[in-house]
PDB file of C-alpha atoms in Angstrom:
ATOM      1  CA  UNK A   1     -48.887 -66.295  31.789  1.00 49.00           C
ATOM      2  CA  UNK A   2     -49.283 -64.495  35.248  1.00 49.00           C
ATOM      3  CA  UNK A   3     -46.333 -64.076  36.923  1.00 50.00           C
ATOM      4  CA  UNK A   4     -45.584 -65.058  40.938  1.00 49.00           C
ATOM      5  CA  UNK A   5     -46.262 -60.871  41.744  1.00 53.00           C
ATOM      6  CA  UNK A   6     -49.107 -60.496  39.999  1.00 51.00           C
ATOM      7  CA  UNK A   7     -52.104 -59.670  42.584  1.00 50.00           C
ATOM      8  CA  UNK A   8     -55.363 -61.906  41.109  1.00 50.00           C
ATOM      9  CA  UNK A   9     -57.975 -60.041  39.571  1.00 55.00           C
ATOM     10  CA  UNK A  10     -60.915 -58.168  41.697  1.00 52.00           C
ATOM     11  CA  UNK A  11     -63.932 -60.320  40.848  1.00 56.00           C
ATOM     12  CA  UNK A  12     -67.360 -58.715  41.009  1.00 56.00           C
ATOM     13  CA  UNK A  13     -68.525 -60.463  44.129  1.00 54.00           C
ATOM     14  CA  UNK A  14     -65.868 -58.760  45.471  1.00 54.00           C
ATOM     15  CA  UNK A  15     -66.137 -55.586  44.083  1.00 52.00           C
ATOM     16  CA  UNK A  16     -70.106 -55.968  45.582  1.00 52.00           C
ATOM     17  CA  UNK A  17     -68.426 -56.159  49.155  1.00 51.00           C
ATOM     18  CA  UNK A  18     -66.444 -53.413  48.885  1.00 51.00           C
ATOM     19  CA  UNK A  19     -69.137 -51.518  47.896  1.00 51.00           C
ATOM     20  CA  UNK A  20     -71.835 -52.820  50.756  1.00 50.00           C
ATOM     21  CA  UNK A  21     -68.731 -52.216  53.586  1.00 50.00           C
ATOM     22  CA  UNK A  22     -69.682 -49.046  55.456  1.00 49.00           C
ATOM     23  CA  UNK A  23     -67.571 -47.572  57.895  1.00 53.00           C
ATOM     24  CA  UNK A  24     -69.761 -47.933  61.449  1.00 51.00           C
ATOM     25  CA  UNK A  25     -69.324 -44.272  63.423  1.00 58.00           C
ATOM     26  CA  UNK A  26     -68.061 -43.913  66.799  1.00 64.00           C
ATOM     27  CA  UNK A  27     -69.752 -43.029  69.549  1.00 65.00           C
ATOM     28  CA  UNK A  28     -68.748 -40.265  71.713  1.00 62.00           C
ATOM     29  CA  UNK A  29     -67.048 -40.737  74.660  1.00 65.00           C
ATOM     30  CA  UNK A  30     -69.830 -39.005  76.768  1.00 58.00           C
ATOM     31  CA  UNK A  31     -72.258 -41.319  75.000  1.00 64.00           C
ATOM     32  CA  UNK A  32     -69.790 -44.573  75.560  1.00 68.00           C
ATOM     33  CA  UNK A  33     -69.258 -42.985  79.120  1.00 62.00           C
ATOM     34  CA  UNK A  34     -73.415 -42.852  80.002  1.00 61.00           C
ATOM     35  CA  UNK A  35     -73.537 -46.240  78.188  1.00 69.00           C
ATOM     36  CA  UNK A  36     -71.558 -48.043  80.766  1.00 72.00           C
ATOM     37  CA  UNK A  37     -73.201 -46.240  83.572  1.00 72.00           C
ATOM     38  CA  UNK A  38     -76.150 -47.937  82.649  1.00 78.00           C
ATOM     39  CA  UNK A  39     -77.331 -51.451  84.189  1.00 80.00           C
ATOM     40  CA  UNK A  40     -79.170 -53.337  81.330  1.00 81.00           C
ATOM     41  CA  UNK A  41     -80.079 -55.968  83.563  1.00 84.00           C
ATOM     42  CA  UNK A  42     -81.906 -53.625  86.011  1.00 90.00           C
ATOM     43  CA  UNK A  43     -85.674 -52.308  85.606  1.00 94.00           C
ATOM     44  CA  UNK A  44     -85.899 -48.866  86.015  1.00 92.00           C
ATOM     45  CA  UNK A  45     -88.771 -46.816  87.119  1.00 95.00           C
ATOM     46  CA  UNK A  46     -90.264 -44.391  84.603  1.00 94.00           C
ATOM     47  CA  UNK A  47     -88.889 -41.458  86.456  1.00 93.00           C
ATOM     48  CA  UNK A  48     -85.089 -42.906  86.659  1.00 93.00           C
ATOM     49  CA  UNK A  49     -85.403 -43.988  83.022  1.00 93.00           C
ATOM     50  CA  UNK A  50     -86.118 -40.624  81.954  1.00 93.00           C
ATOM     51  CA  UNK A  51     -83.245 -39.261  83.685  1.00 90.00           C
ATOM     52  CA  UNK A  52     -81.145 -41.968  82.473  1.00 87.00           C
ATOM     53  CA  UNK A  53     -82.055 -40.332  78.771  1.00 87.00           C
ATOM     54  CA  UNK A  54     -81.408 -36.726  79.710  1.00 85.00           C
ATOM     55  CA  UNK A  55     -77.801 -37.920  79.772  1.00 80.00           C
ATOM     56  CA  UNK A  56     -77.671 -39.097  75.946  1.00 78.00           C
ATOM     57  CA  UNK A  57     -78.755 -36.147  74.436  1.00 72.00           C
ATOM     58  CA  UNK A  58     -76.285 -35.244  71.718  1.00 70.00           C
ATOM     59  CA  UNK A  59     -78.594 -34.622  68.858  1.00 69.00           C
ATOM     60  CA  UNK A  60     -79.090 -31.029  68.080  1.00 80.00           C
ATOM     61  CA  UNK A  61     -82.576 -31.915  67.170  1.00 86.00           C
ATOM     62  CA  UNK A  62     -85.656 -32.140  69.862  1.00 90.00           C
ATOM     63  CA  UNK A  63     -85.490 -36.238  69.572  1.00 91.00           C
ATOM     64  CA  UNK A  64     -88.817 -38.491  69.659  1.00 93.00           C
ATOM     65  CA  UNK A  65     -89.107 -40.429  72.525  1.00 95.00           C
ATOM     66  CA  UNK A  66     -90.443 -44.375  71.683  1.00 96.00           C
ATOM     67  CA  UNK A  67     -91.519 -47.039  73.537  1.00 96.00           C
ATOM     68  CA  UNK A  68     -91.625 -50.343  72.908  1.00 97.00           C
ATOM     69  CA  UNK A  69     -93.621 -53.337  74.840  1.00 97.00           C
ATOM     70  CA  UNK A  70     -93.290 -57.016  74.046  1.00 97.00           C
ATOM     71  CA  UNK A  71     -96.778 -58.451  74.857  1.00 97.00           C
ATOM     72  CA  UNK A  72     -97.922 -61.834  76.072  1.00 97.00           C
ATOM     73  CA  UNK A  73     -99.750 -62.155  72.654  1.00 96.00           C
ATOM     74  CA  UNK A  74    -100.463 -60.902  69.761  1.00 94.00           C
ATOM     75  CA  UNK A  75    -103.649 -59.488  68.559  1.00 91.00           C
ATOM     76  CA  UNK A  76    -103.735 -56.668  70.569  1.00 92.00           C
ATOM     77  CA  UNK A  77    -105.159 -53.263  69.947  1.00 88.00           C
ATOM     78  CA  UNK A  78    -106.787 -50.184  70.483  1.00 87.00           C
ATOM     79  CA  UNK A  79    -106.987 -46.619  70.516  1.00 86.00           C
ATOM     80  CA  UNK A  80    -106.626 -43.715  73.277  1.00 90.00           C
ATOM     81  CA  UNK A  81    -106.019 -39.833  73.213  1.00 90.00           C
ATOM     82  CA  UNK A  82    -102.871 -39.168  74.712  1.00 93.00           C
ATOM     83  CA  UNK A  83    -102.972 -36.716  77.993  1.00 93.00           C
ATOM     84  CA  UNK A  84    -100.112 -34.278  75.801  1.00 93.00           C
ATOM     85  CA  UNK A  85    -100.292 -35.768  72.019  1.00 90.00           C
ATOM     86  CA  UNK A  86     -97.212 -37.145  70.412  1.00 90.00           C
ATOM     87  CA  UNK A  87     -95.934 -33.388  69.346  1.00 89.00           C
ATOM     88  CA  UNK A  88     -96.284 -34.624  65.726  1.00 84.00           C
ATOM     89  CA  UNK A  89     -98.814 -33.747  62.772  1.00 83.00           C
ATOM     90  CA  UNK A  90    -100.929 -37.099  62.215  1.00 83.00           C
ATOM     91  CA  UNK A  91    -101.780 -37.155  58.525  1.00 89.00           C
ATOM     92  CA  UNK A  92    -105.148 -38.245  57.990  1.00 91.00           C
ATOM     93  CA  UNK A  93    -107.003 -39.984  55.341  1.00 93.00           C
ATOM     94  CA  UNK A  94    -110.947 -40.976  54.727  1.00 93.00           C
ATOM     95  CA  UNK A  95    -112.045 -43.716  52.410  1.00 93.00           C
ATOM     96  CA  UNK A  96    -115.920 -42.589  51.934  1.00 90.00           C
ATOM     97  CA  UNK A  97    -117.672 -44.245  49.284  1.00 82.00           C
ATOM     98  CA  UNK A  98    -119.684 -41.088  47.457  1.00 71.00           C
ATOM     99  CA  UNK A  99    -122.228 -43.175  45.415  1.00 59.00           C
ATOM    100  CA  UNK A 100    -123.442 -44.857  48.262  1.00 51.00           C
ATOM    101  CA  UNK A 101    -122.589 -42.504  51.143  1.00 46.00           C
ATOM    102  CA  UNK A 102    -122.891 -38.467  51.288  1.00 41.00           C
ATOM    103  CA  UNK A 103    -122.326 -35.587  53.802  1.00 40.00           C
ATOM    104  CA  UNK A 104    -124.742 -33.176  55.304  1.00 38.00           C
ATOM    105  CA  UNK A 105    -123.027 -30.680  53.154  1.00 36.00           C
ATOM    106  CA  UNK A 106    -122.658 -32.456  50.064  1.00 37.00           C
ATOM    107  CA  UNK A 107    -119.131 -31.401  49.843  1.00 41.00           C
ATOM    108  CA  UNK A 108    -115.611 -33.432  50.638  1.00 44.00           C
ATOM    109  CA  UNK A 109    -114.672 -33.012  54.303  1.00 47.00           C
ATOM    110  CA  UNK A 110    -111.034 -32.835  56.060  1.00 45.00           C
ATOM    111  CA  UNK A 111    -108.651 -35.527  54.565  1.00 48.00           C
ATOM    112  CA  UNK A 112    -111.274 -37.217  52.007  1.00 56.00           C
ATOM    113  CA  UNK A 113    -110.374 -37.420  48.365  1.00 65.00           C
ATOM    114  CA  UNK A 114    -112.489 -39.381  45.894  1.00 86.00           C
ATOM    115  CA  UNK A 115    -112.089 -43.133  46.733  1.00 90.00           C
ATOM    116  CA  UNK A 116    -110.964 -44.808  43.773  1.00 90.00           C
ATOM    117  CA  UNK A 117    -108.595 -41.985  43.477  1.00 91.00           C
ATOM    118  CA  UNK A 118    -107.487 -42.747  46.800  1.00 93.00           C
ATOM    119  CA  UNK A 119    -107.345 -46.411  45.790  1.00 94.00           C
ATOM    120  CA  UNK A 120    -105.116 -45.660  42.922  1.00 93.00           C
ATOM    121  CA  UNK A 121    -102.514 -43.623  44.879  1.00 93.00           C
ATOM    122  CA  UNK A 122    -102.061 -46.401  47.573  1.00 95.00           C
ATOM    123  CA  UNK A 123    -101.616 -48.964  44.580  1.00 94.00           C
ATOM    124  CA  UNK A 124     -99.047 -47.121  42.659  1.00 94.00           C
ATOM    125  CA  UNK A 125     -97.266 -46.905  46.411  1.00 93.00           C
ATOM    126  CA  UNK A 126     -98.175 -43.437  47.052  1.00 94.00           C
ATOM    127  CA  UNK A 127     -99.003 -43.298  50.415  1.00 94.00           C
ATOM    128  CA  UNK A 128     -99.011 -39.986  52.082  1.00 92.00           C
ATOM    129  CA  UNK A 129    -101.065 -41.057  55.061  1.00 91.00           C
ATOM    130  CA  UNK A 130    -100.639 -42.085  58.971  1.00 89.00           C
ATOM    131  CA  UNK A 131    -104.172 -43.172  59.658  1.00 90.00           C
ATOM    132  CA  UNK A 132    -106.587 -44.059  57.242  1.00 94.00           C
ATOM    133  CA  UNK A 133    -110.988 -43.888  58.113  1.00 94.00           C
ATOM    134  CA  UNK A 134    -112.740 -45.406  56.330  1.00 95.00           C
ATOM    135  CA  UNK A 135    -116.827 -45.242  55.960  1.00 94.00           C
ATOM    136  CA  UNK A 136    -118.481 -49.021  56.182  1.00 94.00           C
ATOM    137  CA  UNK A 137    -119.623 -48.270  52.503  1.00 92.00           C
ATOM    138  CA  UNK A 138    -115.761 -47.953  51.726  1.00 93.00           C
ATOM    139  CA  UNK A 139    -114.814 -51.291  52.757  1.00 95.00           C
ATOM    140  CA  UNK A 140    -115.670 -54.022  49.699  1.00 93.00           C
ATOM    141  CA  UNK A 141    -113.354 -51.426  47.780  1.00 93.00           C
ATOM    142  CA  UNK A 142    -110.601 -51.335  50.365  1.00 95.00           C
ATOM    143  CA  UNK A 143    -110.751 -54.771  50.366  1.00 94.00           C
ATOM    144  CA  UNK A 144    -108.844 -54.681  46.840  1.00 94.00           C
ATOM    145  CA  UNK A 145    -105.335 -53.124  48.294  1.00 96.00           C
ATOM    146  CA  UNK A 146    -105.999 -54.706  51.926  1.00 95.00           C
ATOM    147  CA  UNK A 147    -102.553 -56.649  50.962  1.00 95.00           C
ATOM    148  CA  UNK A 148    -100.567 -53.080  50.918  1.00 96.00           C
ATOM    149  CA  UNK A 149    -102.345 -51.633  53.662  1.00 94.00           C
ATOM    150  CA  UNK A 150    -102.009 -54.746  56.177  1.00 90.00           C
ATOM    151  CA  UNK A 151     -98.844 -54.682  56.231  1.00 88.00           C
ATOM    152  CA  UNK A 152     -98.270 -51.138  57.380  1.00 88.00           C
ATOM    153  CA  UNK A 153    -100.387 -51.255  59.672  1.00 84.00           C
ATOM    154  CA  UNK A 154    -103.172 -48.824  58.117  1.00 92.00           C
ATOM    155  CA  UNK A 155    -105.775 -50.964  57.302  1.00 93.00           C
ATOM    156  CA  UNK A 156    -108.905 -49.921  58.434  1.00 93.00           C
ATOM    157  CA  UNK A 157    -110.174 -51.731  61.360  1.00 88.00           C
ATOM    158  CA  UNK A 158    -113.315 -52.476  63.925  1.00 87.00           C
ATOM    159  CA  UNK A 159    -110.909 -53.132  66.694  1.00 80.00           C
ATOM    160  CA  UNK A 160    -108.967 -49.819  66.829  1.00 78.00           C
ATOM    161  CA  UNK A 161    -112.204 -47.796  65.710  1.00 84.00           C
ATOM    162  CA  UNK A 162    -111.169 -46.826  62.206  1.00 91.00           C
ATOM    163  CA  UNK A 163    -114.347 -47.789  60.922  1.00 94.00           C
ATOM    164  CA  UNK A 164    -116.646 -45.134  61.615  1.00 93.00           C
ATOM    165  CA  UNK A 165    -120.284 -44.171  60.130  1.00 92.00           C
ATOM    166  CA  UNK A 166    -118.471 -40.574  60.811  1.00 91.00           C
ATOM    167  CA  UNK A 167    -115.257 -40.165  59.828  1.00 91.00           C
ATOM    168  CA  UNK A 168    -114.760 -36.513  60.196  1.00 89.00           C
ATOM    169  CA  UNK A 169    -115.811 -36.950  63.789  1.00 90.00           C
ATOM    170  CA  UNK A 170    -112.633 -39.192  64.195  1.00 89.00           C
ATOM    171  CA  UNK A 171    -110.235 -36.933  62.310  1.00 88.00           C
ATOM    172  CA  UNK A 172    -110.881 -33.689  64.947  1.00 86.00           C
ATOM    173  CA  UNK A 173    -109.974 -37.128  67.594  1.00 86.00           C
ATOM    174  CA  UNK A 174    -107.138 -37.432  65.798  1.00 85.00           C
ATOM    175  CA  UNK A 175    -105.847 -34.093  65.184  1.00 80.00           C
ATOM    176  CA  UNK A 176    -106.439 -33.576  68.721  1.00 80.00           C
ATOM    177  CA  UNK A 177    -103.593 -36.321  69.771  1.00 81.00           C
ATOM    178  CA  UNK A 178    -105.402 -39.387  69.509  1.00 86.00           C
ATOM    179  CA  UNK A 179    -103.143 -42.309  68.909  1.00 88.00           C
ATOM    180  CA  UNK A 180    -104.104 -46.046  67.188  1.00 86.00           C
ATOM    181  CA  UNK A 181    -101.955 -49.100  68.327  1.00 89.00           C
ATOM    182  CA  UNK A 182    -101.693 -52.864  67.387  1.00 88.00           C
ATOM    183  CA  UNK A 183     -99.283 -55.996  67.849  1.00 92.00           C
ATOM    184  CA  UNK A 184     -97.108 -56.600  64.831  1.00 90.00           C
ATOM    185  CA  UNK A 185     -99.171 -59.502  62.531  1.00 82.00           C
ATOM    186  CA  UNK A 186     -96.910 -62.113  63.554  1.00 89.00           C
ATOM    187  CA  UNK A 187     -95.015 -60.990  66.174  1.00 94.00           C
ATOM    188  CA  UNK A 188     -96.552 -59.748  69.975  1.00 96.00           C
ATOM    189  CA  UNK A 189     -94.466 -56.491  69.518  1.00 96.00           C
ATOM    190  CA  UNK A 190     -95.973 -52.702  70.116  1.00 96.00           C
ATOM    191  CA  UNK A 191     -94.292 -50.154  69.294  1.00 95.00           C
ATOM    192  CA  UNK A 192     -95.233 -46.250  69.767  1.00 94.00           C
ATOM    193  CA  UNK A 193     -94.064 -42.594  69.684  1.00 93.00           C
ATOM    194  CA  UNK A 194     -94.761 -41.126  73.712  1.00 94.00           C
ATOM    195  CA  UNK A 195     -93.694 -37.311  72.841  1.00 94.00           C
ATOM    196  CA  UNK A 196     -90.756 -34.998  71.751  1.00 94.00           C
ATOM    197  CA  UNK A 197     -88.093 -34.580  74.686  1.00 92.00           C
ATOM    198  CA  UNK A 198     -88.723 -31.497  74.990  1.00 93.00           C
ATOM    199  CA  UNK A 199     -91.599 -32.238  76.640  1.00 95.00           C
ATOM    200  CA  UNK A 200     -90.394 -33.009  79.836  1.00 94.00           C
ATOM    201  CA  UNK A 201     -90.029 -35.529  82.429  1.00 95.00           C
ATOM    202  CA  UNK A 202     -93.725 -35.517  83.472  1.00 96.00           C
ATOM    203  CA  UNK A 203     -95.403 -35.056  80.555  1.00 96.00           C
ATOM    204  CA  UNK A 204     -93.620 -37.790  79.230  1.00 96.00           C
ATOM    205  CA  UNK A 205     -94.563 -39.934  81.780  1.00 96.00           C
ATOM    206  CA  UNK A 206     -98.562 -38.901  81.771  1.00 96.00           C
ATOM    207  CA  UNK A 207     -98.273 -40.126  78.400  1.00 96.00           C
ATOM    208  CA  UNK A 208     -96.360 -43.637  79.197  1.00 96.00           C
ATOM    209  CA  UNK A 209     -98.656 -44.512  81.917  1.00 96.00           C
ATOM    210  CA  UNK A 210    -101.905 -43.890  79.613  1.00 96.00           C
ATOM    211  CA  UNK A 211    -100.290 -46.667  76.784  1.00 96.00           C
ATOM    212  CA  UNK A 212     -99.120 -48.815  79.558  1.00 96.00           C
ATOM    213  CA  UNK A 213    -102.805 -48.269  81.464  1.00 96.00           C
ATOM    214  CA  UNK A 214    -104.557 -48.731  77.468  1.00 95.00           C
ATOM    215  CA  UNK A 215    -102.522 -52.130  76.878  1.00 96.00           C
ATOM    216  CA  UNK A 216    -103.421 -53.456  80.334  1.00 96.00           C
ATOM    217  CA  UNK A 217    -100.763 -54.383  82.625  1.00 95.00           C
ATOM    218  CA  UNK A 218    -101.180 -58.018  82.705  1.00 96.00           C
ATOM    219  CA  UNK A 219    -100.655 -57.837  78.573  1.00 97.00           C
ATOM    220  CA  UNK A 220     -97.256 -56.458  79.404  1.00 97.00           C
ATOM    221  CA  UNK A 221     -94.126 -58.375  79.400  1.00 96.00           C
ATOM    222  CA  UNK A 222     -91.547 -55.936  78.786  1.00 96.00           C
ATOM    223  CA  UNK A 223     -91.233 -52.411  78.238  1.00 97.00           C
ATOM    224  CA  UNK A 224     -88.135 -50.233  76.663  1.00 96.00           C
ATOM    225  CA  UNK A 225     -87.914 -46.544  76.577  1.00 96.00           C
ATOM    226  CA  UNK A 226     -85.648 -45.000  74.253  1.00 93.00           C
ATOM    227  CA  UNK A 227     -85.087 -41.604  72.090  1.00 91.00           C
ATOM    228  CA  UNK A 228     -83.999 -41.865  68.358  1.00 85.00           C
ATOM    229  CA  UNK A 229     -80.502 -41.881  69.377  1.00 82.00           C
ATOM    230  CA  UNK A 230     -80.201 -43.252  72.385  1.00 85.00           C
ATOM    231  CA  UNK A 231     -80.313 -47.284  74.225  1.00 86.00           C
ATOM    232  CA  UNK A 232     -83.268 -48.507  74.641  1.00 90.00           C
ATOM    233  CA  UNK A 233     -83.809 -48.492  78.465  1.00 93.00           C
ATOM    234  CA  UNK A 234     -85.915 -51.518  80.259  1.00 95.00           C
ATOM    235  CA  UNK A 235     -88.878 -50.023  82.381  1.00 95.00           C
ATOM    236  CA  UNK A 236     -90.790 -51.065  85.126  1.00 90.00           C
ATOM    237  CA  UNK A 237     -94.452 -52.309  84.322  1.00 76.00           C
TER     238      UNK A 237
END
């Protein structure tokens, strides 16, 4: 029999909840400082915003630089070769049938393994990829993982111009800074990478008003600019 100063036993639901609590981190009082200075109820121009993000940079990394627009609909997409690239390595893939399709040289290009290798390696969940071309012959195999790839994103598509009858063509477009985009499936949500902060204030904003000029205007609801560690900012269409 327990006695009155006993403490009850630790159950394993609560042993769970110990385990999931993790201790949030401050921010720094420079950070909390910029935060407040901040008016998230005002739209900022491009060039303000930027500034705005010059003042939380803490990271000792060169930080990414996203935007993110909230559409009038979904279903939107497309593809455009940004003024000064993203300042990250895309990884490209080709799907390229070899029984029915062949290069000039006969040999594998940039990117293209043997399909139903390829196949295989997304299946398993290896996906080592960004983009993914795909020849028209490749598609009725494709077809077979199109519930892995949709979801991501990477599915080859008409709309964006991943379908190509030259897919090597498109992977020198690629390398050279060209960027895909597309609404979330069931949500009308885009979100991209603009460029390393390094890049500068005008750079970055060549390459926010070729998305904003690719998605159309009128698609446009709202737009946030952030970097990975900072607010996201709300930005004049």
């Amino acid at each position: 029999m327990k006695t009155s100063d006993e403490k009850p036993a630790t159950t394993e639901t609560q042993k769970k909840k110990k385990e999931k609590f993790v201790k949030v981190k401050a921010r720094s009082k420079k950070y909390r400082a910029s935060a407040q200075v901040l008016d998230k109820s005002k739209v900022y121009p491009i060039s303000e915003a930027l500034e705005f993000l010059a003042k939380f940079q803490k990271a000792k990394f060169d930080e990414t630089v996203e935007l993110h627009l909230n559409t009038t609909r979904t279903g939107i997409s497309a593809s455009l070769t940004l003024p000064h690239g993203t300042g990250k390595k895309t990884r490209v893939a080709i799907a390229d049938d070899p029984s029915a399709h062949s290069t000039s040289s006969g040999q594998a290009s940039s990117g293209q393994v043997k399909l139903d290798t390829l196949i295989n390696k997304i299946d398993s969940g290896d996906i080592d990829f960004d983009i993914l071309i795909a020849h028209p012959n490749a598609m009725p195999k494709l077809a077979r993982i199109a519930k892995i790839l949709g979801p991501k994103g990477l599915m080859p598509n008409p709309k964006n111009g991943t379908i190509t009858q030259n897919p090597q063509d498109l992977v020198k477009k690629y390398e050279a800074g060209q960027i895909s985009f597309k609404t979330e499936a069931k949500a009308p949500l885009i979100h991209l990478t603009v460029g390393k902060f390094s890049f500068g204030d005008k750079k970055l904003a060549d390459n926010i008003n070729a998305i904003v000029q690719a998605v159309k205007p009128e698609n446009i609801q709202k737009i946030f600019l952030k970097t990975t560690m900072s607010p996201a900012i709300k930005v004049r269409v």
